[in-house]
Amino acid sequence: MNRAIICIFFSICILACAAPQKKEKAEEISPPVEKKEVKHTEQETKSLEVFSEILELIESSENRESVLPQVEQLYGKIIKEYPEAPLAQESYWKLITLYVEDYTPPAYEKAESLYHEFTGRYPNSFVEGFIEDTLAHSYYRHADWDKLVKLCTPAYKEYIDRGIKPRASLIFMYSEANYNLGNYTEAEKGYEATVELFPKSNEGLRSKAMLQKMNKSGN
């Protein structure tokens, strides 16, 4: 089994595992139900073919940069021509990752445009979390605090206003962005929330250290 096929299998598994699976006691005593074969739609089949082409292209090239235009075009093809296929959502994520990690400087305008298009087309998709983390880490690495605080603020506000628990990475980066922008009060609130919600996580431990640092410095 070559690397391209393994990658495709892994991608499909990620999408499949995202759906919640509930096991109820009644199922244990129920008679076995005949399983029906799940057939791929035409969009799924075609998107898999293009995705395989992308992986083979990257794997066979000695210079990744030289094939980026082709890779970008192929991800765009999946997004435009097979929007109902699960791989369309992953293609948004892969293409955004390409824009922020393979371009120097990062092509944020393209990445952010795709992000907004994605959220409009696929509301409440679990892939949105991967995209947000990819953007957030890129903003963090490049010390683009304004973009980072703008990205993370909605998650923080949802927690404050509606009690919706955010991801540890976003609330921590919300705090970091505010700290580096000199918004110490907001940074402190964010760090405190991170410690409260995720005390044993890496983000929680780092937030605790930052609170101690701010306390000593008087910020």
Short mmCIF file of N, CA and C in Angstrom, two decimals, residues 99-181:
data_model
loop_
_atom_site.label_atom_id
_atom_site.label_comp_id
_atom_site.label_asym_id
_atom_site.label_seq_id
_atom_site.Cartn_x
_atom_site.Cartn_y
_atom_site.Cartn_z
N TYR A 99 -1.47 28.02 2.01
CA TYR A 99 -1.31 29.47 1.91
C TYR A 99 -0.52 30.06 3.08
N VAL A 100 -0.69 29.49 4.27
CA VAL A 100 -0.02 30.10 5.43
C VAL A 100 1.32 29.45 5.78
N GLU A 101 1.56 28.25 5.26
CA GLU A 101 2.81 27.56 5.59
C GLU A 101 3.79 27.47 4.44
N ASP A 102 3.30 27.43 3.22
CA ASP A 102 4.21 27.27 2.07
C ASP A 102 4.53 28.59 1.37
N TYR A 103 3.75 29.61 1.65
CA TYR A 103 4.00 30.92 1.04
C TYR A 103 4.81 31.79 1.99
N THR A 104 5.76 32.55 1.44
CA THR A 104 6.55 33.49 2.23
C THR A 104 6.52 34.86 1.57
N PRO A 105 5.89 35.84 2.22
CA PRO A 105 5.15 35.74 3.48
C PRO A 105 3.83 34.99 3.26
N PRO A 106 3.17 34.59 4.34
CA PRO A 106 1.90 33.85 4.20
C PRO A 106 0.88 34.64 3.38
N ALA A 107 0.14 33.91 2.56
CA ALA A 107 -0.90 34.54 1.73
C ALA A 107 -2.19 34.62 2.54
N TYR A 108 -2.19 35.52 3.53
CA TYR A 108 -3.33 35.60 4.44
C TYR A 108 -4.62 36.03 3.76
N GLU A 109 -4.51 36.89 2.77
CA GLU A 109 -5.72 37.36 2.11
C GLU A 109 -6.46 36.19 1.46
N LYS A 110 -5.72 35.31 0.80
CA LYS A 110 -6.33 34.13 0.18
C LYS A 110 -6.86 33.16 1.24
N ALA A 111 -6.06 32.95 2.27
CA ALA A 111 -6.45 32.01 3.32
C ALA A 111 -7.71 32.48 4.05
N GLU A 112 -7.76 33.76 4.37
CA GLU A 112 -8.91 34.29 5.10
C GLU A 112 -10.17 34.31 4.24
N SER A 113 -9.99 34.57 2.95
CA SER A 113 -11.13 34.54 2.04
C SER A 113 -11.74 33.13 1.99
N LEU A 114 -10.88 32.12 1.93
CA LEU A 114 -11.35 30.74 1.93
C LEU A 114 -12.01 30.38 3.26
N TYR A 115 -11.46 30.87 4.34
CA TYR A 115 -12.03 30.60 5.67
C TYR A 115 -13.45 31.14 5.77
N HIS A 116 -13.67 32.36 5.33
CA HIS A 116 -15.01 32.95 5.39
C HIS A 116 -15.96 32.24 4.43
N GLU A 117 -15.45 31.83 3.28
CA GLU A 117 -16.27 31.07 2.34
C GLU A 117 -16.67 29.73 2.96
N PHE A 118 -15.72 29.10 3.64
CA PHE A 118 -15.98 27.80 4.26
C PHE A 118 -17.06 27.90 5.33
N THR A 119 -16.95 28.89 6.23
CA THR A 119 -17.92 29.01 7.32
C THR A 119 -19.32 29.32 6.80
N GLY A 120 -19.39 30.01 5.65
CA GLY A 120 -20.69 30.27 5.07
C GLY A 120 -21.30 29.05 4.40
N ARG A 121 -20.44 28.22 3.83
CA ARG A 121 -20.92 27.03 3.11
C ARG A 121 -21.16 25.84 4.03
N TYR A 122 -20.32 25.70 5.06
CA TYR A 122 -20.42 24.54 5.95
C TYR A 122 -20.53 25.00 7.41
N PRO A 123 -21.65 25.58 7.82
CA PRO A 123 -21.80 26.03 9.21
C PRO A 123 -21.75 24.84 10.18
N ASN A 124 -21.06 25.06 11.30
CA ASN A 124 -20.96 24.04 12.35
C ASN A 124 -20.16 22.80 11.94
N SER A 125 -19.33 22.93 10.93
CA SER A 125 -18.50 21.79 10.53
C SER A 125 -17.35 21.62 11.51
N PHE A 126 -17.03 20.36 11.87
CA PHE A 126 -15.92 20.11 12.78
C PHE A 126 -14.59 20.51 12.16
N VAL A 127 -14.51 20.57 10.83
CA VAL A 127 -13.26 20.96 10.16
C VAL A 127 -12.92 22.42 10.44
N GLU A 128 -13.93 23.22 10.78
CA GLU A 128 -13.69 24.64 11.09
C GLU A 128 -12.66 24.79 12.21
N GLY A 129 -12.70 23.87 13.18
CA GLY A 129 -11.74 23.93 14.28
C GLY A 129 -10.31 23.76 13.80
N PHE A 130 -10.10 22.83 12.85
CA PHE A 130 -8.76 22.62 12.31
C PHE A 130 -8.28 23.86 11.56
N ILE A 131 -9.19 24.47 10.82
CA ILE A 131 -8.84 25.67 10.06
C ILE A 131 -8.47 26.82 10.99
N GLU A 132 -9.29 27.01 12.03
CA GLU A 132 -9.01 28.09 12.98
C GLU A 132 -7.68 27.88 13.69
N ASP A 133 -7.38 26.66 14.06
CA ASP A 133 -6.10 26.38 14.72
C ASP A 133 -4.93 26.64 13.77
N THR A 134 -5.10 26.28 12.51
CA THR A 134 -4.04 26.50 11.52
C THR A 134 -3.76 27.99 11.36
N LEU A 135 -4.83 28.79 11.22
CA LEU A 135 -4.66 30.24 11.10
C LEU A 135 -4.07 30.83 12.38
N ALA A 136 -4.59 30.40 13.53
CA ALA A 136 -4.14 30.95 14.80
C ALA A 136 -2.65 30.70 15.03
N HIS A 137 -2.20 29.49 14.75
CA HIS A 137 -0.78 29.18 14.95
C HIS A 137 0.10 29.98 13.99
N SER A 138 -0.39 30.21 12.80
CA SER A 138 0.38 31.02 11.85
C SER A 138 0.47 32.47 12.32
N TYR A 139 -0.65 33.04 12.74
CA TYR A 139 -0.65 34.41 13.28
C TYR A 139 0.30 34.51 14.47
N TYR A 140 0.28 33.48 15.32
CA TYR A 140 1.12 33.47 16.52
C TYR A 140 2.60 33.46 16.14
N ARG A 141 2.96 32.59 15.20
CA ARG A 141 4.36 32.48 14.78
C ARG A 141 4.87 33.78 14.19
N HIS A 142 4.00 34.49 13.49
CA HIS A 142 4.41 35.73 12.83
C HIS A 142 4.08 36.97 13.67
N ALA A 143 3.70 36.75 14.92
CA ALA A 143 3.40 37.84 15.85
C ALA A 143 2.39 38.83 15.28
N ASP A 144 1.42 38.31 14.56
CA ASP A 144 0.36 39.16 14.01
C ASP A 144 -0.78 39.17 15.03
N TRP A 145 -0.59 39.96 16.07
CA TRP A 145 -1.50 39.93 17.22
C TRP A 145 -2.89 40.47 16.90
N ASP A 146 -2.97 41.44 16.01
CA ASP A 146 -4.29 41.98 15.64
C ASP A 146 -5.15 40.92 14.97
N LYS A 147 -4.55 40.18 14.04
CA LYS A 147 -5.30 39.12 13.36
C LYS A 147 -5.66 38.00 14.33
N LEU A 148 -4.73 37.72 15.24
CA LEU A 148 -4.96 36.63 16.18
C LEU A 148 -6.10 36.95 17.14
N VAL A 149 -6.11 38.17 17.67
CA VAL A 149 -7.18 38.51 18.62
C VAL A 149 -8.53 38.58 17.91
N LYS A 150 -8.54 39.01 16.65
CA LYS A 150 -9.78 39.05 15.89
C LYS A 150 -10.33 37.65 15.65
N LEU A 151 -9.43 36.71 15.37
CA LEU A 151 -9.85 35.33 15.12
C LEU A 151 -10.38 34.66 16.38
N CYS A 152 -9.72 34.91 17.51
CA CYS A 152 -10.05 34.19 18.75
C CYS A 152 -11.17 34.82 19.56
N THR A 153 -11.44 36.10 19.36
CA THR A 153 -12.44 36.80 20.17
C THR A 153 -13.83 36.15 20.13
N PRO A 154 -14.35 35.73 18.96
CA PRO A 154 -15.69 35.11 18.95
C PRO A 154 -15.80 33.90 19.88
N ALA A 155 -14.77 33.06 19.92
CA ALA A 155 -14.79 31.88 20.78
C ALA A 155 -14.81 32.29 22.25
N TYR A 156 -14.04 33.32 22.58
CA TYR A 156 -14.00 33.80 23.97
C TYR A 156 -15.35 34.40 24.37
N LYS A 157 -15.94 35.19 23.48
CA LYS A 157 -17.22 35.82 23.77
C LYS A 157 -18.33 34.78 23.91
N GLU A 158 -18.29 33.73 23.11
CA GLU A 158 -19.29 32.67 23.23
C GLU A 158 -19.20 32.00 24.60
N TYR A 159 -17.98 31.90 25.11
CA TYR A 159 -17.81 31.30 26.44
C TYR A 159 -18.35 32.24 27.52
N ILE A 160 -18.03 33.53 27.41
CA ILE A 160 -18.46 34.50 28.41
C ILE A 160 -19.98 34.70 28.36
N ASP A 161 -20.53 34.84 27.14
CA ASP A 161 -21.94 35.18 27.00
C ASP A 161 -22.88 33.98 27.08
N ARG A 162 -22.42 32.82 26.58
CA ARG A 162 -23.32 31.68 26.49
C ARG A 162 -22.81 30.43 27.18
N GLY A 163 -21.62 30.50 27.73
CA GLY A 163 -21.08 29.36 28.46
C GLY A 163 -20.60 28.23 27.58
N ILE A 164 -20.39 28.51 26.30
CA ILE A 164 -19.92 27.48 25.37
C ILE A 164 -18.40 27.32 25.54
N LYS A 165 -18.00 26.14 25.93
CA LYS A 165 -16.59 25.88 26.21
C LYS A 165 -15.75 25.97 24.93
N PRO A 166 -14.73 26.83 24.93
CA PRO A 166 -13.89 26.98 23.72
C PRO A 166 -12.78 25.94 23.71
N ARG A 167 -12.07 25.83 22.60
CA ARG A 167 -10.88 25.00 22.56
C ARG A 167 -9.77 25.68 23.35
N ALA A 168 -8.95 24.90 24.00
CA ALA A 168 -7.88 25.45 24.83
C ALA A 168 -6.94 26.34 24.03
N SER A 169 -6.64 25.92 22.80
CA SER A 169 -5.69 26.69 21.99
C SER A 169 -6.20 28.08 21.67
N LEU A 170 -7.49 28.20 21.34
CA LEU A 170 -8.03 29.50 20.96
C LEU A 170 -8.11 30.47 22.14
N ILE A 171 -8.55 29.99 23.29
CA ILE A 171 -8.69 30.89 24.43
C ILE A 171 -7.31 31.30 24.96
N PHE A 172 -6.34 30.39 24.88
CA PHE A 172 -4.98 30.75 25.29
C PHE A 172 -4.39 31.79 24.34
N MET A 173 -4.59 31.60 23.05
CA MET A 173 -4.05 32.55 22.08
C MET A 173 -4.78 33.89 22.14
N TYR A 174 -6.05 33.86 22.52
CA TYR A 174 -6.77 35.11 22.76
C TYR A 174 -6.05 35.90 23.85
N SER A 175 -5.66 35.20 24.89
CA SER A 175 -4.95 35.83 26.01
C SER A 175 -3.58 36.34 25.56
N GLU A 176 -2.86 35.53 24.83
CA GLU A 176 -1.52 35.91 24.36
C GLU A 176 -1.57 37.13 23.45
N ALA A 177 -2.56 37.17 22.58
CA ALA A 177 -2.70 38.30 21.66
C ALA A 177 -2.96 39.58 22.44
N ASN A 178 -3.88 39.51 23.38
CA ASN A 178 -4.18 40.69 24.19
C ASN A 178 -2.98 41.13 25.01
N TYR A 179 -2.24 40.18 25.55
CA TYR A 179 -1.05 40.52 26.34
C TYR A 179 -0.04 41.27 25.49
N ASN A 180 0.20 40.77 24.29
CA ASN A 180 1.19 41.40 23.42
C ASN A 180 0.70 42.72 22.83
N LEU A 181 -0.61 42.94 22.84
CA LEU A 181 -1.16 44.22 22.41
C LEU A 181 -1.26 45.21 23.56
#
